[in-house]
mmCIF file of C-alpha atoms in Angstrom:
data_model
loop_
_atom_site.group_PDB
_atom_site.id
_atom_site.type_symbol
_atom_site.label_atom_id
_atom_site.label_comp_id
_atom_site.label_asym_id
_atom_site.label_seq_id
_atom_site.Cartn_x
_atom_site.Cartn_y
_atom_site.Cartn_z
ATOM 1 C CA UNK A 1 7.649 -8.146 29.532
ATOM 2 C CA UNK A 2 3.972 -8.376 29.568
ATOM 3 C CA UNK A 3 2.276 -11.605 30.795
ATOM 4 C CA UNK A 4 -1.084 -11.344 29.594
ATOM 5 C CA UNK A 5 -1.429 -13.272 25.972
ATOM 6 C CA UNK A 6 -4.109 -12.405 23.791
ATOM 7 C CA UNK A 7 -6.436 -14.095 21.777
ATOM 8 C CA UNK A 8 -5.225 -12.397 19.070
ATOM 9 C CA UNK A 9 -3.352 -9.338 17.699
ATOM 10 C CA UNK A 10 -3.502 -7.953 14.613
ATOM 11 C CA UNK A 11 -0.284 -5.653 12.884
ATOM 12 C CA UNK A 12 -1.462 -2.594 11.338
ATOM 13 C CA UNK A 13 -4.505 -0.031 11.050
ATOM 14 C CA UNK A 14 -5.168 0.263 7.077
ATOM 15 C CA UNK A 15 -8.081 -1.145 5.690
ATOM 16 C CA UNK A 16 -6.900 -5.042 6.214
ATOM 17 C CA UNK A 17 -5.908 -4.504 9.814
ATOM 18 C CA UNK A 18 -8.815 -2.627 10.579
ATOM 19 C CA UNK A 19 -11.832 -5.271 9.044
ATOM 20 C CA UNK A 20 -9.539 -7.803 10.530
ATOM 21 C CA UNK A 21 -10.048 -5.930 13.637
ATOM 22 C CA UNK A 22 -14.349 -5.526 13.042
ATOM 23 C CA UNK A 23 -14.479 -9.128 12.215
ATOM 24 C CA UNK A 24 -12.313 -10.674 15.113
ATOM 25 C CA UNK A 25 -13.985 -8.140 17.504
ATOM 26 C CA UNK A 26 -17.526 -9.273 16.356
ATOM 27 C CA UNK A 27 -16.576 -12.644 17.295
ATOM 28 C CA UNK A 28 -15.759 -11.775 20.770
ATOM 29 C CA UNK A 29 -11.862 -12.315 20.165
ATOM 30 C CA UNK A 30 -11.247 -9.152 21.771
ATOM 31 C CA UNK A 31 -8.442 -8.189 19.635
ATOM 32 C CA UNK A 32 -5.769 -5.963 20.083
ATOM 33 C CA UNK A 33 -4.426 -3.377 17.102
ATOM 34 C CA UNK A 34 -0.976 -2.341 17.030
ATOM 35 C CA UNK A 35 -0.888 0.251 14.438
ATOM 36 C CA UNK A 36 2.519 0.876 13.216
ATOM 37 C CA UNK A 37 4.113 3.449 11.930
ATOM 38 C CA UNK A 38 1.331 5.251 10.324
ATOM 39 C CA UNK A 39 -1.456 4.835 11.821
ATOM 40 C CA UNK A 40 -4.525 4.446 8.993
ATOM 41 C CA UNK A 41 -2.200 3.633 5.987
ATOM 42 C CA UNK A 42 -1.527 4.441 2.279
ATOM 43 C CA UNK A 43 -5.011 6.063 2.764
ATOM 44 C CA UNK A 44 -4.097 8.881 5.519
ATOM 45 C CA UNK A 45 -1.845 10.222 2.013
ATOM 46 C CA UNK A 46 -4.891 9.983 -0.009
ATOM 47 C CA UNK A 47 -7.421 12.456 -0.877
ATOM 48 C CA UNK A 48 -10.361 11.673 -2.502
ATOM 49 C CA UNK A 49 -12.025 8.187 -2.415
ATOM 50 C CA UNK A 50 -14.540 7.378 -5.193
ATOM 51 C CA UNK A 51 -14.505 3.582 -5.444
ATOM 52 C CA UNK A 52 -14.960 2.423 -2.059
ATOM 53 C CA UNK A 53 -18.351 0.462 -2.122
ATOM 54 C CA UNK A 54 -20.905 2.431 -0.325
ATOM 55 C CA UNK A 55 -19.455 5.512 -0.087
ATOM 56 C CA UNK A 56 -21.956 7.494 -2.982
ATOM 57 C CA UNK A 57 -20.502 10.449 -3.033
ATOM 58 C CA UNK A 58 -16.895 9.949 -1.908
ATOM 59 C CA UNK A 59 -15.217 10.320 1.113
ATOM 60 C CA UNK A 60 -11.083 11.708 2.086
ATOM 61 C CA UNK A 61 -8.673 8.849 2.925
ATOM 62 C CA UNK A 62 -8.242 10.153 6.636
ATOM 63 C CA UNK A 63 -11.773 10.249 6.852
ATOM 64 C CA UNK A 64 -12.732 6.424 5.488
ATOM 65 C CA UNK A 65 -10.345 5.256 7.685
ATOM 66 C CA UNK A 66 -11.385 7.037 10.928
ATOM 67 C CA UNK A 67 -14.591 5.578 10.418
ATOM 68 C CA UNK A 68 -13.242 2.004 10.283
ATOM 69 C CA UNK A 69 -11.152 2.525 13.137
ATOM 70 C CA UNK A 70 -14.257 3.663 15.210
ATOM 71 C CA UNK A 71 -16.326 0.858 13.862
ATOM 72 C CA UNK A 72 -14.067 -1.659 15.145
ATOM 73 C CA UNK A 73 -13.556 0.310 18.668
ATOM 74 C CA UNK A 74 -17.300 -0.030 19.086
ATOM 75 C CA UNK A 75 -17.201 -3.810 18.571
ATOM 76 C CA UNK A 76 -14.256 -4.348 21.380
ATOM 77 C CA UNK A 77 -10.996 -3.195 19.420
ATOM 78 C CA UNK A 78 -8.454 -1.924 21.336
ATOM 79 C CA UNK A 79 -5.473 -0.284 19.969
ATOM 80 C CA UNK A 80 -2.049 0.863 20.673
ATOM 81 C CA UNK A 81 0.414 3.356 19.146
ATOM 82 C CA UNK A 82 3.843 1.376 18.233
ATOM 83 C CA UNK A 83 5.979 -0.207 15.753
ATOM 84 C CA UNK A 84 7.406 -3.437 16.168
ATOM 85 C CA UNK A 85 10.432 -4.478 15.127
ATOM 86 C CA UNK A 86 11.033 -7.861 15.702
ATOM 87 C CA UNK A 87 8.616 -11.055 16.390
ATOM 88 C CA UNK A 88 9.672 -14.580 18.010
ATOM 89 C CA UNK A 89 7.694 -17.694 18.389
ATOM 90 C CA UNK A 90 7.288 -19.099 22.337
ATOM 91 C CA UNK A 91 6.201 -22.444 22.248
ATOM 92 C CA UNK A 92 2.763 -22.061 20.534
ATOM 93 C CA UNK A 93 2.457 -18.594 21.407
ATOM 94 C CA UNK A 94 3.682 -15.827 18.941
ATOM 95 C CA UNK A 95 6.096 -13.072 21.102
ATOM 96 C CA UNK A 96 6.112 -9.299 19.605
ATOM 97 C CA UNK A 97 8.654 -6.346 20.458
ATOM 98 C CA UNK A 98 9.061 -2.759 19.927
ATOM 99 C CA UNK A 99 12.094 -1.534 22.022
ATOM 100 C CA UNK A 100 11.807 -2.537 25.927
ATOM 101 C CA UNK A 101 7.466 -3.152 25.125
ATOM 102 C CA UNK A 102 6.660 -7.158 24.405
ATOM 103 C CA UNK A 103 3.352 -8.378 23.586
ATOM 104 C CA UNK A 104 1.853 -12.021 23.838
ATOM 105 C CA UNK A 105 -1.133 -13.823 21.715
ATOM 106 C CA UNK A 106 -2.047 -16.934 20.321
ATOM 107 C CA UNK A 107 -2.947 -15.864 16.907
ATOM 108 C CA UNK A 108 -1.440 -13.054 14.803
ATOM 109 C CA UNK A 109 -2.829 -11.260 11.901
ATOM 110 C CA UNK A 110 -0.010 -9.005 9.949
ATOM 111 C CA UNK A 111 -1.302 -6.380 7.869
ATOM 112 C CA UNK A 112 1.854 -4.603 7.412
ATOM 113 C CA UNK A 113 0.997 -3.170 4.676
ATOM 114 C CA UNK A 114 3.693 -1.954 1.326
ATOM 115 C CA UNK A 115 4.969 1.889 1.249
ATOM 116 C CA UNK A 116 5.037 3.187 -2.265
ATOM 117 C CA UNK A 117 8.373 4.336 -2.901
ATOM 118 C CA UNK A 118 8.832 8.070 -3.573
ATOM 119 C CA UNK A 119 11.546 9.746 -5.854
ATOM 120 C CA UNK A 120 12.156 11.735 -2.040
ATOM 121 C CA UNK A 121 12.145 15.240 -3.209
ATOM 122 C CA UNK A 122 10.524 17.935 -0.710
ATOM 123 C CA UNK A 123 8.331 19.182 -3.434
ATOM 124 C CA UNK A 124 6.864 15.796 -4.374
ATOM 125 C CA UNK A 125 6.167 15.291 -0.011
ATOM 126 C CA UNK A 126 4.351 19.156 -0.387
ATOM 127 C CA UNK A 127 2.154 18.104 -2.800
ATOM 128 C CA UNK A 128 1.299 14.695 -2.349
ATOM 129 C CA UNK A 129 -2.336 14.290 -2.715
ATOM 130 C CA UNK A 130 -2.553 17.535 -4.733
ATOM 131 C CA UNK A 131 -1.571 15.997 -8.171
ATOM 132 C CA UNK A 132 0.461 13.560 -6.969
ATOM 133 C CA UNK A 133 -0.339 10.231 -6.815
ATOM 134 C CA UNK A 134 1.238 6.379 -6.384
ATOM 135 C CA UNK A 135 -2.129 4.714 -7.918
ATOM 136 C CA UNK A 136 -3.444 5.298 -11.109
ATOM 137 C CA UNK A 137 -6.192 2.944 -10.331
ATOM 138 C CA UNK A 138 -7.589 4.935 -7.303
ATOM 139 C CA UNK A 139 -6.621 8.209 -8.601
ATOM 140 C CA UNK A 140 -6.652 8.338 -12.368
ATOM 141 C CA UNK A 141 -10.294 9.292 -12.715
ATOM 142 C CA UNK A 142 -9.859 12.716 -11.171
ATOM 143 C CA UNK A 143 -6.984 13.884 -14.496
ATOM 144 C CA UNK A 144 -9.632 13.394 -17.118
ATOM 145 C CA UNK A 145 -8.882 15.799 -19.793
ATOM 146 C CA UNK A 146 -5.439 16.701 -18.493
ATOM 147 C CA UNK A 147 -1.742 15.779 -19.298
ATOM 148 C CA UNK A 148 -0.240 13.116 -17.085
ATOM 149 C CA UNK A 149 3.573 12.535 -16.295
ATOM 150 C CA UNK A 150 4.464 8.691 -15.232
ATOM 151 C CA UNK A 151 7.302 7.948 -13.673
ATOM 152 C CA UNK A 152 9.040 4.709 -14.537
ATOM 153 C CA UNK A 153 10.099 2.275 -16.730
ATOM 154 C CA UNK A 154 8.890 -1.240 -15.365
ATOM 155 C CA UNK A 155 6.040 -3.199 -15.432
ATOM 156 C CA UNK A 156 4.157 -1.235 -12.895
ATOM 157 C CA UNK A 157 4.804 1.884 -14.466
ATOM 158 C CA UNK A 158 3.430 0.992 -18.458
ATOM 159 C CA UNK A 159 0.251 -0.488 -16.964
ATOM 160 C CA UNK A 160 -0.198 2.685 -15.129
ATOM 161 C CA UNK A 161 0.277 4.577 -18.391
ATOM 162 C CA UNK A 162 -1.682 2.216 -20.422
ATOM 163 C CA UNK A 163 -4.712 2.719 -17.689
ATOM 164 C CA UNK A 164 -4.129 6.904 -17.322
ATOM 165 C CA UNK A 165 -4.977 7.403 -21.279
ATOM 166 C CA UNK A 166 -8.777 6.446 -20.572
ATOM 167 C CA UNK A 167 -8.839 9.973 -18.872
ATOM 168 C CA UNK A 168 -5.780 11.753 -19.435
ATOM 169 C CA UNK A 169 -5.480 13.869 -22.795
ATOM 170 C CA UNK A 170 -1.698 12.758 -23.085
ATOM 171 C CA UNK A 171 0.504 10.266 -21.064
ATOM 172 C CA UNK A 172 4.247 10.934 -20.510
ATOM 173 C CA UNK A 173 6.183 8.157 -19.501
ATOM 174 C CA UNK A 174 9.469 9.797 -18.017
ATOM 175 C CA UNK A 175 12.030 7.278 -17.337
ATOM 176 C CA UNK A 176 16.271 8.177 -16.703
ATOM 177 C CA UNK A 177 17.384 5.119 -19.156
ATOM 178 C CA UNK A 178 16.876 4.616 -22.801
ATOM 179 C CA UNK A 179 14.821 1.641 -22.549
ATOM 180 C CA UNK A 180 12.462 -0.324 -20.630
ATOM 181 C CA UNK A 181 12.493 -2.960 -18.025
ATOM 182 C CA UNK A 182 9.056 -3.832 -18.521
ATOM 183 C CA UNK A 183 7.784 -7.286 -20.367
ATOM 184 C CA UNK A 184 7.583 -6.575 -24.114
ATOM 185 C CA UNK A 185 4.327 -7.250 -24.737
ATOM 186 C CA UNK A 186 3.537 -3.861 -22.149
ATOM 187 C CA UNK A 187 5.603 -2.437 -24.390
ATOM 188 C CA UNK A 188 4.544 -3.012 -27.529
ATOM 189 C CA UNK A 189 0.964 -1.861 -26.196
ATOM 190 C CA UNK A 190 2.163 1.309 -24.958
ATOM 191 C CA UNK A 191 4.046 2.108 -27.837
ATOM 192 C CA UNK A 192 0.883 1.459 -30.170
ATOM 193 C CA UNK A 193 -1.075 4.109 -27.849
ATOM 194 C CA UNK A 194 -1.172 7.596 -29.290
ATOM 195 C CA UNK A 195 -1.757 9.364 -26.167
ATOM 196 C CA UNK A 196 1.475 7.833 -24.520
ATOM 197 C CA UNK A 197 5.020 9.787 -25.296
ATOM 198 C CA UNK A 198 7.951 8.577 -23.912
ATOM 199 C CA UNK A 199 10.962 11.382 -22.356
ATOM 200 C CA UNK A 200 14.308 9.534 -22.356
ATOM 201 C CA UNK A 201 17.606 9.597 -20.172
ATOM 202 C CA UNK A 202 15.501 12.452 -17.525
ATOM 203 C CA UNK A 203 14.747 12.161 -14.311
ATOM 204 C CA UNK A 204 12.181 14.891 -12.287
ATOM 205 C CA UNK A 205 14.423 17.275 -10.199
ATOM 206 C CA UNK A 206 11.309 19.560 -8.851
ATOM 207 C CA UNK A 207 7.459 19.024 -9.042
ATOM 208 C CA UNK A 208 5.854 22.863 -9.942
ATOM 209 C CA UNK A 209 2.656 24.505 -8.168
ATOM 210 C CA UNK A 210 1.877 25.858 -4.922
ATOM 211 C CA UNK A 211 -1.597 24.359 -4.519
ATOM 212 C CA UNK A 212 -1.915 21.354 -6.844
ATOM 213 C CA UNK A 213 0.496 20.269 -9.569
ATOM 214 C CA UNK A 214 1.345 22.277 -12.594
ATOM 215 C CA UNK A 215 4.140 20.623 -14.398
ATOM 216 C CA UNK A 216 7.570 19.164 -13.821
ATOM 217 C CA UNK A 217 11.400 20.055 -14.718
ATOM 218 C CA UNK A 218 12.773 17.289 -15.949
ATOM 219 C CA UNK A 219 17.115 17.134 -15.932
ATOM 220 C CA UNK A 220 18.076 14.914 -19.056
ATOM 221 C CA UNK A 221 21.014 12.451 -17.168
ATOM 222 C CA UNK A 222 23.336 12.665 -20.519
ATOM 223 C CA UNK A 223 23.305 15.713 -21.295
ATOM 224 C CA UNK A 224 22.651 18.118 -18.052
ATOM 225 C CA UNK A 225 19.872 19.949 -19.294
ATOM 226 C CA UNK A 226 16.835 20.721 -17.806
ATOM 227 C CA UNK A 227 12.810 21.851 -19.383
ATOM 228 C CA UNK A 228 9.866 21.864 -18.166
ATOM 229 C CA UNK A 229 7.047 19.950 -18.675
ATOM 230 C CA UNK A 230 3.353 21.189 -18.099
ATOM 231 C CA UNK A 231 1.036 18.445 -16.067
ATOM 232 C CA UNK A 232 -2.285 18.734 -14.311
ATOM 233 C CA UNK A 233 -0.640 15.288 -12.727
ATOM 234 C CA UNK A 234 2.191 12.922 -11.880
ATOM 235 C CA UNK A 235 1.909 9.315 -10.785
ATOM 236 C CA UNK A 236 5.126 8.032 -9.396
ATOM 237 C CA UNK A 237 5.673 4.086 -10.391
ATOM 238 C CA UNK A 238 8.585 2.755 -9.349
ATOM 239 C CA UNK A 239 7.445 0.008 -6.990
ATOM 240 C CA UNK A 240 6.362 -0.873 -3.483
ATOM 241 C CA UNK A 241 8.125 -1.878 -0.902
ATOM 242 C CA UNK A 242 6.277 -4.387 1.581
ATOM 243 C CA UNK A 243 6.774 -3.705 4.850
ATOM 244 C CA UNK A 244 7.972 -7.212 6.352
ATOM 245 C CA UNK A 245 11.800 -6.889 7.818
ATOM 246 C CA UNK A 246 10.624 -7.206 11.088
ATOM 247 C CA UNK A 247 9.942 -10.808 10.125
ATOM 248 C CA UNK A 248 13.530 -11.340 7.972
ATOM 249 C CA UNK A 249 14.166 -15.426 8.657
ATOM 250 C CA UNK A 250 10.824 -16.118 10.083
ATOM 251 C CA UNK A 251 8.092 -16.112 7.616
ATOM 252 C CA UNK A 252 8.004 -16.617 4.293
ATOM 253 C CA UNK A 253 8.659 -14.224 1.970
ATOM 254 C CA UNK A 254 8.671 -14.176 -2.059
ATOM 255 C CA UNK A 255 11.669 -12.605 -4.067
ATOM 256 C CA UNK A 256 10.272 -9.097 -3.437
ATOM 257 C CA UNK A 257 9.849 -9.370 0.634
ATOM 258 C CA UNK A 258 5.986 -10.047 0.441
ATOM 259 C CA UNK A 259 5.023 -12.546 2.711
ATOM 260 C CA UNK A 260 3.571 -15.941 0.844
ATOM 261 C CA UNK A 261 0.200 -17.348 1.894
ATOM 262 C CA UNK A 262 -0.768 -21.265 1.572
ATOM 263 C CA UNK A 263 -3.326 -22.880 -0.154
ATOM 264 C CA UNK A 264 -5.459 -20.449 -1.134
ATOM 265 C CA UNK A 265 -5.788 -18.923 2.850
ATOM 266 C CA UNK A 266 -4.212 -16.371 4.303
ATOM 267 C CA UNK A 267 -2.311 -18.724 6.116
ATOM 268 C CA UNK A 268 1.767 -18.054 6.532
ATOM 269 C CA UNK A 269 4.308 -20.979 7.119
ATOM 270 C CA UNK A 270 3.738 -20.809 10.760
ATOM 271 C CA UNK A 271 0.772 -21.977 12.782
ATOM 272 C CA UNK A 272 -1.769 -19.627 14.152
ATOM 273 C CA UNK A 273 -0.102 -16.203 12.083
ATOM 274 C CA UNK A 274 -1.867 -15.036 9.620
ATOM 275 C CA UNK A 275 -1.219 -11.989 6.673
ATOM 276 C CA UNK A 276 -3.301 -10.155 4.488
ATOM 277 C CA UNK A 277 -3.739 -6.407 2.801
ATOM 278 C CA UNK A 278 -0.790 -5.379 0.795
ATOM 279 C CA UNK A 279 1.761 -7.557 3.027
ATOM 280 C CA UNK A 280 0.629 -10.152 0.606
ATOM 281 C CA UNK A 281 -0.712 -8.131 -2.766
ATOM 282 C CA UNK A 282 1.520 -7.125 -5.196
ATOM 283 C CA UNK A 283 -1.255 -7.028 -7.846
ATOM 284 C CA UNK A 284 -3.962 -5.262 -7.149
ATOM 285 C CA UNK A 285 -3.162 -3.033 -4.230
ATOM 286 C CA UNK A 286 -6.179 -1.834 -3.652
ATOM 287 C CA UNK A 287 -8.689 -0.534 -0.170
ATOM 288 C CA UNK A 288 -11.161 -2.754 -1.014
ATOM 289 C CA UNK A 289 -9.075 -5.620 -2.066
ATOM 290 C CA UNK A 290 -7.220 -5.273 1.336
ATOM 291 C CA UNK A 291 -10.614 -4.640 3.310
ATOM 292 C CA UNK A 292 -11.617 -8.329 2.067
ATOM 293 C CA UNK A 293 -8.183 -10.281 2.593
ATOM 294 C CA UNK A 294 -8.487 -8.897 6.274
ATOM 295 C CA UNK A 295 -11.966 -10.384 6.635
ATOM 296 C CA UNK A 296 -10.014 -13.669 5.448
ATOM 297 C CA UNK A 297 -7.400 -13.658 7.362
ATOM 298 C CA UNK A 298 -9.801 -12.720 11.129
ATOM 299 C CA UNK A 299 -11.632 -16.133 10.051
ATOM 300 C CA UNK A 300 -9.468 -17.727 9.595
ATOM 301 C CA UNK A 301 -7.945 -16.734 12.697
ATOM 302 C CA UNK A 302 -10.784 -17.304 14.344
ATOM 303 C CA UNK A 303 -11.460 -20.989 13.125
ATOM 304 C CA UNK A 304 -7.848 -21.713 14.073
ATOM 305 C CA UNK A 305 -8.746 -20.539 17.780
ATOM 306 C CA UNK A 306 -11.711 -22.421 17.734
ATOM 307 C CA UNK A 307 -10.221 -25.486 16.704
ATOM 308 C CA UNK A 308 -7.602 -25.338 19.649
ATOM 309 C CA UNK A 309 -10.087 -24.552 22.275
ATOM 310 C CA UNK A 310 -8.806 -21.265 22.703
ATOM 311 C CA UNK A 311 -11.631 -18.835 21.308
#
């Protein structure tokens, strides 16, 4: 078990974990990153990034992110490669484990992130990035002109439809019932649109192209049969899934797993921990959006130090 406790320790190495990290460094915090399972992100499974603030004329996901993670080296960061699976409290000090490895600090930052969940097919895994999306809103602008598959039938899925037909020459939302979960004014909206058609009772057994995506074939569920569908694209929307059971029965956590901030902070229910990024978003979901809730939460952090004598 390792004695030394650190100032503070931030979960995670996407775009909240790693401003955290810039921020707490800056103000001498010397913080530690532990970063998880996959190291970087959503981002490391995204290709082009056009609406990042800054970046002109673009930049890959992998490469946005190595640049944050060497920005916030330079300030002080260090990091280390794990995943930890549980977390306990010690008096006033927060106690983190992954296996037979244990770290110590007084203030924790969880950027934990959400993992988009996939319809797990090996084709869809080849081609991620390449056509395939989980974000309409980061994505959608590079399908103008082209047919679109969504899949889905919630919420989620209709407001990515509704947002695809500003570029997309036609929408199809593919969904394996014969109606909708979402609310019904979503669907009253998409059903006014003229560029969205809906495909009934099918699910997507195999996502066509070598390089990038070139259509879908679709298995209707009642019937057994199976077509194809031509697509320059397909965004899969059937939710997120934070990434918070390492904390089951210790923090907070709404009625989808994300954990719940107080008053307006990215404060959790216990003293001194703090969560931000997509651990706590299940609106916007965005980098930028994430990038600014980790500046929040290493603030805050670091006023809670300072308040306790311990910065």
């Amino acid at each position: 078990m390792a004695d030394e406790v650190r100032k503070v320790i931030i979960l995670g190495s996407g775009p909240a974990g790693l401003t955290a990290a810039i921020y707490a460094a800056r103000a001498d915090l010397e913080p530690l990153v532990i970063e998880g399972f996959q190291p970087g992100g959503q981002l490391m499974i995204t290709s082009d990034v056009e609406n990042y603030p800054g970046l002109d004329e673009g930049v890959m996901g992998p490469d946005l992110m190595a640049i944050m993670r060497r920005q916030a080296a330079r300030f002080g960061t260090s990091f280390e490669l794990a995943t930890i699976n549980r977390m306990e409290r010690d008096g006033d000090e927060k106690v983190l484990y992954a296996g037979n490895r244990s770290w110590r600090c007084h203030a924790l930052i969880i950027c934990t992130g959400a993992s988009a969940r996939w319809l797990g097919l090996e084709s869809e895994t080849r081609l991620q990035g390449r056509g395939i999306s989980a974000c309409a809103t980061c994505d959608g602008f590079f399908f103008r002109d082209q047919v679109i598959a969504v899949v889905g039938g919630g919420d989620t899925a209709i407001e990515e439809a509704t947002f695809l037909t500003k570029f997309g020459s036609k929408v199809y939302i593919i969904h394996r019932r014969g109606e909708l979960r979402a609310s019904k004014a979503m669907q009253e909206r998409a059903r006014k649109n003229e560029k969205i058609e809906f495909i009934w009772h099918s699910v997507v057994e195999e996502v066509l192209g070598d390089e990038k995506v070139s259509g879908v074939r679709l298995r209707n569920v009642q019937t057994n049969e199976t077509n194809v569908l031509d697509c320059g694209g397909l965004f899969i929307a059937i939710g997120h899934t934070p990434n918070t059971s390492m904390f089951d029965g210790v923090l907070e956590m709404d009625a989808a797993g994300y954990l719940v901030t107080r008053d307006g902070s990215t404060s959790t229910g216990i003293d001194g921990v703090f969560a931000a990024g997509d651990v706590t978003d299940h609106v916007y979901r965005q980098a930028v959006t994430a990038a600014g809730l980790g500046c929040q939460a290493a603030l805050d952090a670091e006023r809670w130090l300072a308040d306790r004598g311990l910065e």
